[in-house]
Amino acid sequence: MHHGMLVGDESVPTMLHISDLHRTSEPRPSNDELIAAIVSDAKRWEAEGIPLPDLIVVSGDLIQGVQLDASDADSEIEGQYREVADFLRTLAQEFVDSDRSKVIVVPGNHDVHWVRSLSAMRPLATCPARTGTKAYEANSKVRWNWKDQRTYEIVDGDMYASRLELFRKFQRDFYEGLDPSPLPKVNGDLVFAEYPDLGLVVAGFASWHGNDCFCHVGDIDPSMLSASQKLLARSEVPIAVAVWHHSIVGGPRESDYMDQRVIHRLVDFGFHVGLHGHQHYAAAAPFELRLPNLTSMAVVGAGSLAVGDSALPMGERRQFNVVVIDPDHESITVHVRGMSPAGVFTGSHRDDFGGNTFIKLKLPSALGRSHKPTITQRLDDAMTAVGARQFERALRILSEISPYMPERARQIEIKALDGIGCRERLIEVLSPPQNVDEAMKLMSILLDAGRFDEAARQLEVSRTMIDPVFYAELAERIAVGRMAS
């Protein structure tokens, strides 16, 4: 198995999408149990045509948090974050070589400190006008508590703002030492990371704007949306992925989801794919927006990885997604993996996927993003240039797609370098050789250049590739050359 499975000659960017890691009631899986189950399942993916991930995306609710009557809330929450930090570092070790820059983490509603929220409020003797509306507005000072049927006012702004601080500390610690940091220098909550080798740029949003112990509505700070637009506009990476926590639909008796008009702005800015969690079940569908022209975003929801049975919707299991983006075929494939009662992850057959364990969506074109040629198109252009003996042009085209360099690009580069007689660079590309033809070409170049010691080293490296008769002849030529020099 390898990261970014090859389709033809092309690498396919792949994301392990997990969400809602918060542990609730029994049965409560440990970190070791979850990691073992995911790693064991990954060994089956190659046979199912599923690549290993290039990135890990965590779309919120890292911890369970605490109830309003918790006696030592800070200590308990900090312990929960230590547990999830250990989990994410181990998961990164297993799938992305411990590279934390390849792990995108955003918060959810459970990451809001409820005790600090309540400490910032005081109950009101009367109910102000429009409380029913104001209580759900992010910037309102009014909140409504259904349990005691009372209105509350936010009176301590600093304490209220601190309800987000323990997650922020966790996030800063997790990304500490990375250069560049996925945390841009903006006054708010935003993750922004570019992966040119994958052709992906990922923006992670906190959909907890105005969220607290009484207001459960999802929202993203408008200033962070604006900041993401500026960052995305400067990026030349072709495919843009947005990550947040809250779902964008809800039932008539629910308020804990995000207004779809927030997604309108993300679509308008040029995001192609949206990943979220919160609802504890997998989903995938195009979200369409009619501007002057129709444009859309592929919106993918992940189920919960770790909640207890009582927190799962009827018929659902613990889940995660593997999201595969294929730019050349303009498709997104979402594979859903579900945990059995025995604790084993396998493909999860979904009624809304037609009984399949995966669904394929169209990769939308984004009006706000530049449309660049695909890697396949650029490789075709480079091969055409080689055929026309335009070797310099072929090399310029290849330099634009580096560091992708799939095997086909390597072969084109070898032909172009050979065509212009660029011996030193050709030796670099051919070392070590990947097949017998490359080995023979490399030996020929080194022998013609009189570099017999280097030829001897490369001959030994290529020993298993070369026919014994040819090997003996080459060894003799090297020996004669050494004596003559």
GROMACS .gro file of C-alpha atoms in nm:
model
  485
    1MET     CA    1   0.000   0.000   0.000
    2HIS     CA    2   0.107   0.354  -0.060
    3HIS     CA    3  -0.019   0.706  -0.004
    4GLY     CA    4  -0.226   0.861  -0.281
    5MET     CA    5  -0.309   0.549  -0.482
    6LEU     CA    6  -0.211   0.570  -0.846
    7VAL     CA    7  -0.487   0.592  -1.104
    8GLY     CA    8  -0.302   0.526  -1.427
    9ASP     CA    9   0.013   0.728  -1.371
   10GLU     CA   10  -0.139   0.987  -1.142
   11SER     CA   11  -0.133   1.026  -0.767
   12VAL     CA   12  -0.475   1.075  -0.613
   13PRO     CA   13  -0.492   1.300  -0.304
   14THR     CA   14  -0.656   1.112  -0.016
   15MET     CA   15  -0.780   1.225   0.325
   16LEU     CA   16  -0.861   1.021   0.635
   17HIS     CA   17  -1.164   1.214   0.764
   18ILE     CA   18  -1.248   1.153   1.130
   19SER     CA   19  -1.483   1.344   1.357
   20ASP     CA   20  -1.646   1.349   1.698
   21LEU     CA   21  -1.371   1.181   1.893
   22HIS     CA   22  -1.539   1.263   2.224
   23ARG     CA   23  -1.587   0.957   2.445
   24THR     CA   24  -1.928   0.934   2.610
   25SER     CA   25  -2.101   0.645   2.781
   26GLU     CA   26  -1.991   0.284   2.778
   27PRO     CA   27  -1.860   0.104   2.588
   28ARG     CA   28  -1.573   0.351   2.587
   29PRO     CA   29  -1.294   0.252   2.345
   30SER     CA   30  -0.938   0.333   2.445
   31ASN     CA   31  -0.687   0.505   2.219
   32ASP     CA   32  -0.506   0.176   2.162
   33GLU     CA   33  -0.827  -0.001   2.066
   34LEU     CA   34  -0.925   0.267   1.813
   35ILE     CA   35  -0.579   0.289   1.658
   36ALA     CA   36  -0.548  -0.089   1.632
   37ALA     CA   37  -0.889  -0.117   1.465
   38ILE     CA   38  -0.815   0.158   1.210
   39VAL     CA   39  -0.468   0.026   1.127
   40SER     CA   40  -0.599  -0.328   1.090
   41ASP     CA   41  -0.876  -0.208   0.859
   42ALA     CA   42  -0.624  -0.012   0.648
   43LYS     CA   43  -0.455  -0.340   0.555
   44ARG     CA   44  -0.773  -0.431   0.366
   45TRP     CA   45  -0.796  -0.108   0.171
   46GLU     CA   46  -0.559  -0.197  -0.113
   47ALA     CA   47  -0.773  -0.497  -0.209
   48GLU     CA   48  -1.076  -0.266  -0.213
   49GLY     CA   49  -0.905  -0.001  -0.424
   50ILE     CA   50  -0.875   0.247  -0.135
   51PRO     CA   51  -0.544   0.434  -0.096
   52LEU     CA   52  -0.370   0.519   0.227
   53PRO     CA   53  -0.423   0.881   0.330
   54ASP     CA   54  -0.195   1.173   0.254
   55LEU     CA   55  -0.371   1.390   0.513
   56ILE     CA   56  -0.575   1.343   0.831
   57VAL     CA   57  -0.871   1.577   0.881
   58VAL     CA   58  -1.040   1.604   1.222
   59SER     CA   59  -1.369   1.795   1.198
   60GLY     CA   60  -1.433   1.882   1.561
   61ASP     CA   61  -1.562   1.758   1.896
   62LEU     CA   62  -1.227   1.631   2.012
   63ILE     CA   63  -1.341   1.596   2.374
   64GLN     CA   64  -1.666   1.537   2.561
   65GLY     CA   65  -1.624   1.841   2.786
   66VAL     CA   66  -1.790   1.869   3.129
   67GLN     CA   67  -2.133   1.935   3.274
   68LEU     CA   68  -2.222   2.266   3.438
   69ASP     CA   69  -2.188   2.122   3.789
   70ALA     CA   70  -1.832   1.990   3.739
   71SER     CA   71  -1.618   2.065   4.046
   72ASP     CA   72  -1.278   2.078   3.872
   73ALA     CA   73  -1.370   2.150   3.512
   74ASP     CA   74  -1.032   2.277   3.391
   75SER     CA   75  -0.842   1.975   3.519
   76GLU     CA   76  -1.093   1.732   3.369
   77ILE     CA   77  -1.092   1.904   3.029
   78GLU     CA   78  -0.712   1.923   3.020
   79GLY     CA   79  -0.701   1.548   3.088
   80GLN     CA   80  -0.936   1.484   2.798
   81TYR     CA   81  -0.714   1.691   2.567
   82ARG     CA   82  -0.407   1.496   2.677
   83GLU     CA   83  -0.587   1.178   2.578
   84VAL     CA   84  -0.685   1.311   2.234
   85ALA     CA   85  -0.336   1.458   2.176
   86ASP     CA   86  -0.188   1.113   2.236
   87PHE     CA   87  -0.443   0.961   1.998
   88LEU     CA   88  -0.376   1.209   1.715
   89ARG     CA   89   0.002   1.184   1.747
   90THR     CA   90  -0.019   0.805   1.730
   91LEU     CA   91  -0.258   0.819   1.434
   92ALA     CA   92  -0.019   1.059   1.258
   93GLN     CA   93   0.269   0.821   1.328
   94GLU     CA   94   0.078   0.535   1.166
   95PHE     CA   95  -0.045   0.716   0.855
   96VAL     CA   96   0.155   1.034   0.780
   97ASP     CA   97   0.500   0.958   0.922
   98SER     CA   98   0.432   1.168   1.235
   99ASP     CA   99   0.406   1.484   1.020
  100ARG     CA  100   0.167   1.703   1.223
  101SER     CA  101   0.148   1.953   0.937
  102LYS     CA  102  -0.057   1.688   0.758
  103VAL     CA  103  -0.318   1.678   1.036
  104ILE     CA  104  -0.593   1.942   1.019
  105VAL     CA  105  -0.776   1.991   1.349
  106VAL     CA  106  -1.079   2.216   1.409
  107PRO     CA  107  -1.302   2.246   1.719
  108GLY     CA  108  -1.665   2.152   1.771
  109ASN     CA  109  -1.935   2.244   2.019
  110HIS     CA  110  -1.806   1.992   2.277
  111ASP     CA  111  -1.475   2.180   2.280
  112VAL     CA  112  -1.652   2.484   2.431
  113HIS     CA  113  -1.596   2.517   2.807
  114TRP     CA  114  -1.952   2.522   2.948
  115VAL     CA  115  -1.855   2.605   3.307
  116ARG     CA  116  -1.666   2.915   3.199
  117SER     CA  117  -1.959   3.011   2.976
  118LEU     CA  118  -2.199   3.001   3.268
  119SER     CA  119  -1.953   3.183   3.495
  120ALA     CA  120  -1.965   3.476   3.252
  121MET     CA  121  -2.344   3.508   3.282
  122ARG     CA  122  -2.600   3.620   3.538
  123PRO     CA  123  -2.973   3.546   3.538
  124LEU     CA  124  -3.214   3.830   3.465
  125ALA     CA  125  -3.525   3.899   3.667
  126THR     CA  126  -3.728   3.970   3.354
  127CYS     CA  127  -3.729   3.842   2.999
  128PRO     CA  128  -3.622   4.111   2.747
  129ALA     CA  129  -3.809   4.161   2.422
  130ARG     CA  130  -3.714   3.929   2.135
  131THR     CA  131  -3.533   3.689   2.369
  132GLY     CA  132  -3.648   3.397   2.153
  133THR     CA  133  -3.447   3.540   1.862
  134LYS     CA  134  -3.159   3.709   2.042
  135ALA     CA  135  -3.076   3.398   2.244
  136TYR     CA  136  -2.952   3.229   1.924
  137GLU     CA  137  -2.756   3.520   1.779
  138ALA     CA  138  -2.376   3.489   1.800
  139ASN     CA  139  -2.313   3.850   1.903
  140SER     CA  140  -2.608   3.883   2.140
  141LYS     CA  141  -2.553   3.922   2.515
  142VAL     CA  142  -2.878   3.739   2.589
  143ARG     CA  143  -2.917   3.363   2.638
  144TRP     CA  144  -3.211   3.144   2.732
  145ASN     CA  145  -3.189   2.836   2.955
  146TRP     CA  146  -3.475   2.596   2.892
  147LYS     CA  147  -3.395   2.394   3.205
  148ASP     CA  148  -3.476   2.669   3.454
  149GLN     CA  149  -3.687   2.875   3.212
  150ARG     CA  150  -3.479   3.188   3.269
  151THR     CA  151  -3.299   3.449   3.061
  152TYR     CA  152  -2.927   3.504   3.116
  153GLU     CA  153  -2.704   3.796   3.026
  154ILE     CA  154  -2.335   3.770   2.937
  155VAL     CA  155  -2.173   4.023   3.173
  156ASP     CA  156  -1.804   3.919   3.182
  157GLY     CA  157  -1.661   3.940   2.830
  158ASP     CA  158  -1.316   3.811   2.923
  159MET     CA  159  -1.452   3.508   3.105
  160TYR     CA  160  -1.690   3.438   2.816
  161ALA     CA  161  -1.405   3.454   2.563
  162SER     CA  162  -1.199   3.215   2.778
  163ARG     CA  163  -1.454   2.937   2.715
  164LEU     CA  164  -1.252   2.866   2.397
  165GLU     CA  165  -0.904   2.891   2.545
  166LEU     CA  166  -0.837   2.528   2.643
  167PHE     CA  167  -0.896   2.407   2.289
  168ARG     CA  168  -0.682   2.689   2.153
  169LYS     CA  169  -0.401   2.589   2.388
  170PHE     CA  170  -0.432   2.228   2.275
  171GLN     CA  171  -0.420   2.337   1.911
  172ARG     CA  172  -0.118   2.565   1.963
  173ASP     CA  173   0.068   2.288   2.145
  174PHE     CA  174  -0.019   2.034   1.875
  175TYR     CA  175   0.121   2.251   1.596
  176GLU     CA  176   0.414   2.391   1.797
  177GLY     CA  177   0.742   2.396   1.609
  178LEU     CA  178   0.596   2.360   1.260
  179ASP     CA  179   0.730   2.597   0.996
  180PRO     CA  180   0.526   2.716   0.824
  181SER     CA  181   0.258   2.694   1.089
  182PRO     CA  182  -0.093   2.587   0.984
  183LEU     CA  183  -0.216   2.865   1.215
  184PRO     CA  184  -0.204   3.191   1.016
  185LYS     CA  185  -0.145   3.518   1.197
  186VAL     CA  186  -0.507   3.627   1.211
  187ASN     CA  187  -0.699   3.746   1.514
  188GLY     CA  188  -0.923   3.444   1.546
  189ASP     CA  189  -0.964   3.073   1.483
  190LEU     CA  190  -0.846   2.955   1.142
  191VAL     CA  191  -0.624   2.676   1.010
  192PHE     CA  192  -0.479   2.720   0.662
  193ALA     CA  193  -0.236   2.477   0.500
  194GLU     CA  194  -0.117   2.433   0.143
  195TYR     CA  195  -0.002   2.099   0.004
  196PRO     CA  196   0.131   2.173  -0.348
  197ASP     CA  197   0.251   1.815  -0.394
  198LEU     CA  198  -0.109   1.699  -0.349
  199GLY     CA  199  -0.272   1.987  -0.533
  200LEU     CA  200  -0.477   2.066  -0.221
  201VAL     CA  201  -0.519   2.369   0.002
  202VAL     CA  202  -0.717   2.315   0.325
  203ALA     CA  203  -0.885   2.578   0.541
  204GLY     CA  204  -1.016   2.475   0.882
  205PHE     CA  205  -1.287   2.684   1.048
  206ALA     CA  206  -1.425   2.698   1.402
  207SER     CA  207  -1.804   2.678   1.374
  208TRP     CA  208  -1.841   2.770   1.743
  209HIS     CA  209  -1.894   3.145   1.695
  210GLY     CA  210  -2.143   3.240   1.970
  211ASN     CA  211  -2.169   2.880   2.088
  212ASP     CA  212  -2.193   2.823   2.465
  213CYS     CA  213  -2.372   2.623   2.733
  214PHE     CA  214  -2.715   2.758   2.628
  215CYS     CA  215  -2.671   2.852   2.260
  216HIS     CA  216  -2.589   2.547   2.050
  217VAL     CA  217  -2.621   2.705   1.706
  218GLY     CA  218  -2.327   2.657   1.469
  219ASP     CA  219  -2.170   2.964   1.310
  220ILE     CA  220  -1.833   3.078   1.174
  221ASP     CA  221  -1.691   3.417   1.264
  222PRO     CA  222  -1.740   3.635   0.952
  223SER     CA  223  -1.392   3.782   0.996
  224MET     CA  224  -1.243   3.433   0.962
  225LEU     CA  225  -1.441   3.373   0.644
  226SER     CA  226  -1.300   3.697   0.505
  227ALA     CA  227  -0.948   3.601   0.613
  228SER     CA  228  -0.980   3.266   0.435
  229GLN     CA  229  -1.084   3.442   0.114
  230LYS     CA  230  -0.769   3.655   0.117
  231LEU     CA  231  -0.545   3.356   0.185
  232LEU     CA  232  -0.716   3.142  -0.078
  233ALA     CA  233  -0.696   3.416  -0.340
  234ARG     CA  234  -0.317   3.421  -0.299
  235SER     CA  235  -0.283   3.044  -0.329
  236GLU     CA  236  -0.198   2.881  -0.661
  237VAL     CA  237  -0.288   2.533  -0.536
  238PRO     CA  238  -0.582   2.419  -0.753
  239ILE     CA  239  -0.825   2.233  -0.523
  240ALA     CA  240  -0.961   2.398  -0.208
  241VAL     CA  241  -1.107   2.204   0.087
  242ALA     CA  242  -1.298   2.366   0.375
  243VAL     CA  243  -1.338   2.194   0.713
  244TRP     CA  244  -1.578   2.283   0.993
  245HIS     CA  245  -1.776   2.095   1.257
  246HIS     CA  246  -2.152   2.158   1.245
  247SER     CA  247  -2.390   1.996   1.000
  248ILE     CA  248  -2.582   2.229   0.768
  249VAL     CA  249  -2.925   2.069   0.802
  250GLY     CA  250  -3.140   1.990   1.104
  251GLY     CA  251  -3.488   1.883   1.205
  252PRO     CA  252  -3.771   2.119   1.304
  253ARG     CA  253  -3.703   2.067   1.676
  254GLU     CA  254  -3.326   2.125   1.648
  255SER     CA  255  -3.110   2.436   1.656
  256ASP     CA  256  -2.759   2.288   1.670
  257TYR     CA  257  -2.669   2.319   1.303
  258MET     CA  258  -2.518   2.588   1.083
  259ASP     CA  259  -2.701   2.827   0.851
  260GLN     CA  260  -2.643   2.720   0.491
  261ARG     CA  261  -2.577   3.081   0.396
  262VAL     CA  262  -2.233   3.039   0.554
  263ILE     CA  263  -2.163   2.773   0.293
  264HIS     CA  264  -2.275   3.015   0.020
  265ARG     CA  265  -1.975   3.230   0.102
  266LEU     CA  266  -1.733   2.936   0.099
  267VAL     CA  267  -1.865   2.830  -0.242
  268ASP     CA  268  -1.836   3.187  -0.366
  269PHE     CA  269  -1.473   3.207  -0.247
  270GLY     CA  270  -1.383   2.899  -0.451
  271PHE     CA  271  -1.389   2.602  -0.214
  272HIS     CA  272  -1.458   2.275  -0.396
  273VAL     CA  273  -1.506   2.035  -0.103
  274GLY     CA  274  -1.648   2.075   0.248
  275LEU     CA  275  -1.588   1.828   0.533
  276HIS     CA  276  -1.782   1.833   0.861
  277GLY     CA  277  -1.904   1.613   1.145
  278HIS     CA  278  -2.146   1.670   1.436
  279GLN     CA  279  -2.442   1.459   1.325
  280HIS     CA  280  -2.277   1.123   1.414
  281TYR     CA  281  -2.355   0.964   1.076
  282ALA     CA  282  -2.191   0.973   0.736
  283ALA     CA  283  -2.335   1.173   0.447
  284ALA     CA  284  -2.219   1.302   0.111
  285ALA     CA  285  -2.402   1.523  -0.139
  286PRO     CA  286  -2.348   1.821  -0.368
  287PHE     CA  287  -2.447   2.157  -0.222
  288GLU     CA  288  -2.557   2.382  -0.506
  289LEU     CA  289  -2.555   2.759  -0.513
  290ARG     CA  290  -2.694   2.965  -0.796
  291LEU     CA  291  -2.491   3.279  -0.836
  292PRO     CA  292  -2.521   3.423  -1.188
  293ASN     CA  293  -2.418   3.067  -1.281
  294LEU     CA  294  -2.471   2.739  -1.102
  295THR     CA  295  -2.177   2.633  -0.889
  296SER     CA  296  -2.151   2.380  -0.609
  297MET     CA  297  -1.949   2.227  -0.330
  298ALA     CA  298  -1.924   1.857  -0.250
  299VAL     CA  299  -2.023   1.842   0.118
  300VAL     CA  300  -1.913   1.532   0.312
  301GLY     CA  301  -2.013   1.449   0.669
  302ALA     CA  302  -1.831   1.195   0.886
  303GLY     CA  303  -1.991   0.986   1.158
  304SER     CA  304  -1.854   0.972   1.511
  305LEU     CA  305  -1.535   0.778   1.566
  306ALA     CA  306  -1.561   0.724   1.940
  307VAL     CA  307  -1.892   0.810   2.108
  308GLY     CA  308  -2.080   0.549   2.310
  309ASP     CA  309  -2.374   0.354   2.176
  310SER     CA  310  -2.633   0.581   2.337
  311ALA     CA  311  -2.495   0.884   2.151
  312LEU     CA  312  -2.525   0.719   1.809
  313PRO     CA  313  -2.834   0.769   1.591
  314MET     CA  314  -3.053   0.462   1.549
  315GLY     CA  315  -2.886   0.205   1.325
  316GLU     CA  316  -2.551   0.384   1.314
  317ARG     CA  317  -2.208   0.263   1.423
  318ARG     CA  318  -1.877   0.430   1.498
  319GLN     CA  319  -1.742   0.547   1.165
  320PHE     CA  320  -1.479   0.733   0.968
  321ASN     CA  321  -1.438   0.828   0.604
  322VAL     CA  322  -1.164   0.794   0.346
  323VAL     CA  323  -1.209   1.075   0.093
  324VAL     CA  324  -1.034   1.032  -0.243
  325ILE     CA  325  -1.009   1.327  -0.480
  326ASP     CA  326  -0.935   1.250  -0.846
  327PRO     CA  327  -0.881   1.580  -1.031
  328ASP     CA  328  -0.822   1.421  -1.371
  329HIS     CA  329  -1.154   1.238  -1.362
  330GLU     CA  330  -1.322   1.528  -1.179
  331SER     CA  331  -1.454   1.300  -0.907
  332ILE     CA  332  -1.459   1.257  -0.531
  333THR     CA  333  -1.508   0.912  -0.380
  334VAL     CA  334  -1.618   0.886  -0.018
  335HIS     CA  335  -1.555   0.546   0.146
  336VAL     CA  336  -1.733   0.495   0.479
  337ARG     CA  337  -1.586   0.251   0.731
  338GLY     CA  338  -1.805   0.133   1.018
  339MET     CA  339  -1.720  -0.054   1.338
  340SER     CA  340  -1.886  -0.386   1.412
  341PRO     CA  341  -2.008  -0.477   1.763
  342ALA     CA  342  -1.683  -0.673   1.796
  343GLY     CA  343  -1.477  -0.358   1.737
  344VAL     CA  344  -1.372  -0.428   1.376
  345PHE     CA  345  -1.385  -0.158   1.105
  346THR     CA  346  -1.504  -0.263   0.759
  347GLY     CA  347  -1.692  -0.101   0.472
  348SER     CA  348  -2.025   0.039   0.594
  349HIS     CA  349  -2.314  -0.029   0.358
  350ARG     CA  350  -2.525   0.287   0.336
  351ASP     CA  351  -2.888   0.303   0.226
  352ASP     CA  352  -2.833   0.658   0.102
  353PHE     CA  353  -2.537   0.531  -0.104
  354GLY     CA  354  -2.761   0.277  -0.277
  355GLY     CA  355  -2.646  -0.001  -0.045
  356ASN     CA  356  -2.280   0.059  -0.129
  357THR     CA  357  -1.994   0.132   0.109
  358PHE     CA  358  -1.890   0.432  -0.099
  359ILE     CA  359  -2.035   0.709  -0.311
  360LYS     CA  360  -1.881   0.899  -0.600
  361LEU     CA  361  -1.952   1.270  -0.642
  362LYS     CA  362  -1.851   1.512  -0.914
  363LEU     CA  363  -1.558   1.735  -0.820
  364PRO     CA  364  -1.709   2.080  -0.872
  365SER     CA  365  -1.537   2.351  -1.066
  366ALA     CA  366  -1.501   2.664  -0.855
  367LEU     CA  367  -1.574   2.997  -1.021
  368GLY     CA  368  -1.346   3.172  -0.777
  369ARG     CA  369  -1.044   2.953  -0.861
  370SER     CA  370  -0.822   2.944  -1.166
  371HIS     CA  371  -0.863   2.643  -1.393
  372LYS     CA  372  -0.523   2.493  -1.460
  373PRO     CA  373  -0.441   2.197  -1.685
  374THR     CA  374  -0.447   1.860  -1.513
  375ILE     CA  375  -0.127   1.667  -1.457
  376THR     CA  376  -0.225   1.426  -1.734
  377GLN     CA  377  -0.272   1.714  -1.977
  378ARG     CA  378   0.066   1.862  -1.883
  379LEU     CA  379   0.238   1.525  -1.921
  380ASP     CA  380   0.076   1.484  -2.264
  381ASP     CA  381   0.212   1.827  -2.360
  382ALA     CA  382   0.559   1.730  -2.238
  383MET     CA  383   0.552   1.403  -2.433
  384THR     CA  384   0.441   1.589  -2.746
  385ALA     CA  385   0.732   1.829  -2.700
  386VAL     CA  386   0.978   1.539  -2.675
  387GLY     CA  387   0.834   1.389  -2.994
  388ALA     CA  388   0.890   1.723  -3.168
  389ARG     CA  389   1.248   1.731  -3.028
  390GLN     CA  390   1.156   2.038  -2.819
  391PHE     CA  391   1.345   1.901  -2.522
  392GLU     CA  392   1.389   2.228  -2.331
  393ARG     CA  393   1.014   2.295  -2.353
  394ALA     CA  394   0.940   1.944  -2.223
  395LEU     CA  395   1.165   2.003  -1.922
  396ARG     CA  396   0.996   2.338  -1.849
  397ILE     CA  397   0.657   2.168  -1.846
  398LEU     CA  398   0.784   1.896  -1.614
  399SER     CA  399   0.929   2.154  -1.375
  400GLU     CA  400   0.579   2.299  -1.332
  401ILE     CA  401   0.437   1.973  -1.200
  402SER     CA  402   0.726   1.885  -0.970
  403PRO     CA  403   0.724   1.748  -0.700
  404TYR     CA  404   0.437   1.529  -0.828
  405MET     CA  405   0.667   1.346  -1.074
  406PRO     CA  406   0.474   1.022  -1.127
  407GLU     CA  407   0.657   0.744  -1.312
  408ARG     CA  408   0.544   0.868  -1.652
  409ALA     CA  409   0.698   1.209  -1.581
  410ARG     CA  410   1.026   1.042  -1.488
  411GLN     CA  411   1.041   0.859  -1.822
  412ILE     CA  412   0.967   1.178  -2.016
  413GLU     CA  413   1.239   1.362  -1.823
  414ILE     CA  414   1.493   1.091  -1.905
  415LYS     CA  415   1.412   1.118  -2.278
  416ALA     CA  416   1.433   1.498  -2.271
  417LEU     CA  417   1.764   1.504  -2.082
  418ASP     CA  418   1.905   1.242  -2.317
  419GLY     CA  419   1.789   1.452  -2.612
  420ILE     CA  420   1.981   1.762  -2.504
  421GLY     CA  421   2.280   1.565  -2.378
  422CYS     CA  422   2.253   1.688  -2.019
  423ARG     CA  423   2.475   1.414  -1.881
  424GLU     CA  424   2.509   1.523  -1.516
  425ARG     CA  425   2.138   1.569  -1.460
  426LEU     CA  426   2.066   1.242  -1.641
  427ILE     CA  427   2.301   1.058  -1.405
  428GLU     CA  428   2.114   1.211  -1.107
  429VAL     CA  429   1.775   1.101  -1.241
  430LEU     CA  430   1.894   0.750  -1.327
  431SER     CA  431   2.057   0.692  -0.987
  432PRO     CA  432   1.949   0.448  -0.868
  433PRO     CA  433   1.804   0.284  -1.182
  434GLN     CA  434   1.449   0.152  -1.163
  435ASN     CA  435   1.477  -0.116  -1.434
  436VAL     CA  436   1.731  -0.292  -1.655
  437ASP     CA  437   1.704  -0.037  -1.939
  438GLU     CA  438   1.783   0.248  -1.700
  439ALA     CA  439   2.069   0.049  -1.550
  440MET     CA  440   2.226  -0.014  -1.891
  441LYS     CA  441   2.184   0.351  -1.994
  442LEU     CA  442   2.343   0.471  -1.670
  443MET     CA  443   2.636   0.230  -1.707
  444SER     CA  444   2.692   0.344  -2.065
  445ILE     CA  445   2.702   0.712  -1.963
  446LEU     CA  446   2.941   0.650  -1.674
  447LEU     CA  447   3.176   0.431  -1.877
  448ASP     CA  448   3.186   0.679  -2.167
  449ALA     CA  449   3.269   0.953  -1.914
  450GLY     CA  450   3.550   0.745  -1.765
  451ARG     CA  451   3.386   0.745  -1.421
  452PHE     CA  452   3.481   0.385  -1.346
  453ASP     CA  453   3.455   0.393  -0.966
  454GLU     CA  454   3.103   0.531  -0.984
  455ALA     CA  455   3.017   0.278  -1.255
  456ALA     CA  456   3.136  -0.001  -1.025
  457ARG     CA  457   2.910   0.120  -0.743
  458GLN     CA  458   2.607   0.146  -0.972
  459LEU     CA  459   2.680  -0.195  -1.122
  460GLU     CA  460   2.667  -0.349  -0.777
  461VAL     CA  461   2.338  -0.168  -0.702
  462SER     CA  462   2.192  -0.303  -1.028
  463ARG     CA  463   2.331  -0.656  -0.991
  464THR     CA  464   1.989  -0.824  -0.960
  465MET     CA  465   1.852  -0.643  -1.267
  466ILE     CA  466   2.129  -0.721  -1.516
  467ASP     CA  467   2.179  -1.052  -1.697
  468PRO     CA  468   2.487  -1.231  -1.557
  469VAL     CA  469   2.656  -1.231  -1.900
  470PHE     CA  470   2.614  -0.854  -1.938
  471TYR     CA  471   2.715  -0.808  -1.575
  472ALA     CA  472   3.043  -0.990  -1.636
  473GLU     CA  473   3.113  -0.788  -1.952
  474LEU     CA  474   3.048  -0.458  -1.773
  475ALA     CA  475   3.264  -0.561  -1.477
  476GLU     CA  476   3.548  -0.643  -1.718
  477ARG     CA  477   3.513  -0.305  -1.895
  478ILE     CA  478   3.530  -0.129  -1.558
  479ALA     CA  479   3.840  -0.325  -1.457
  480VAL     CA  480   4.015  -0.247  -1.789
  481GLY     CA  481   3.916   0.118  -1.763
  482ARG     CA  482   4.053   0.145  -1.409
  483MET     CA  483   4.388  -0.001  -1.515
  484ALA     CA  484   4.412   0.227  -1.817
  485SER     CA  485   4.341   0.534  -1.606
   0.00000   0.00000   0.00000
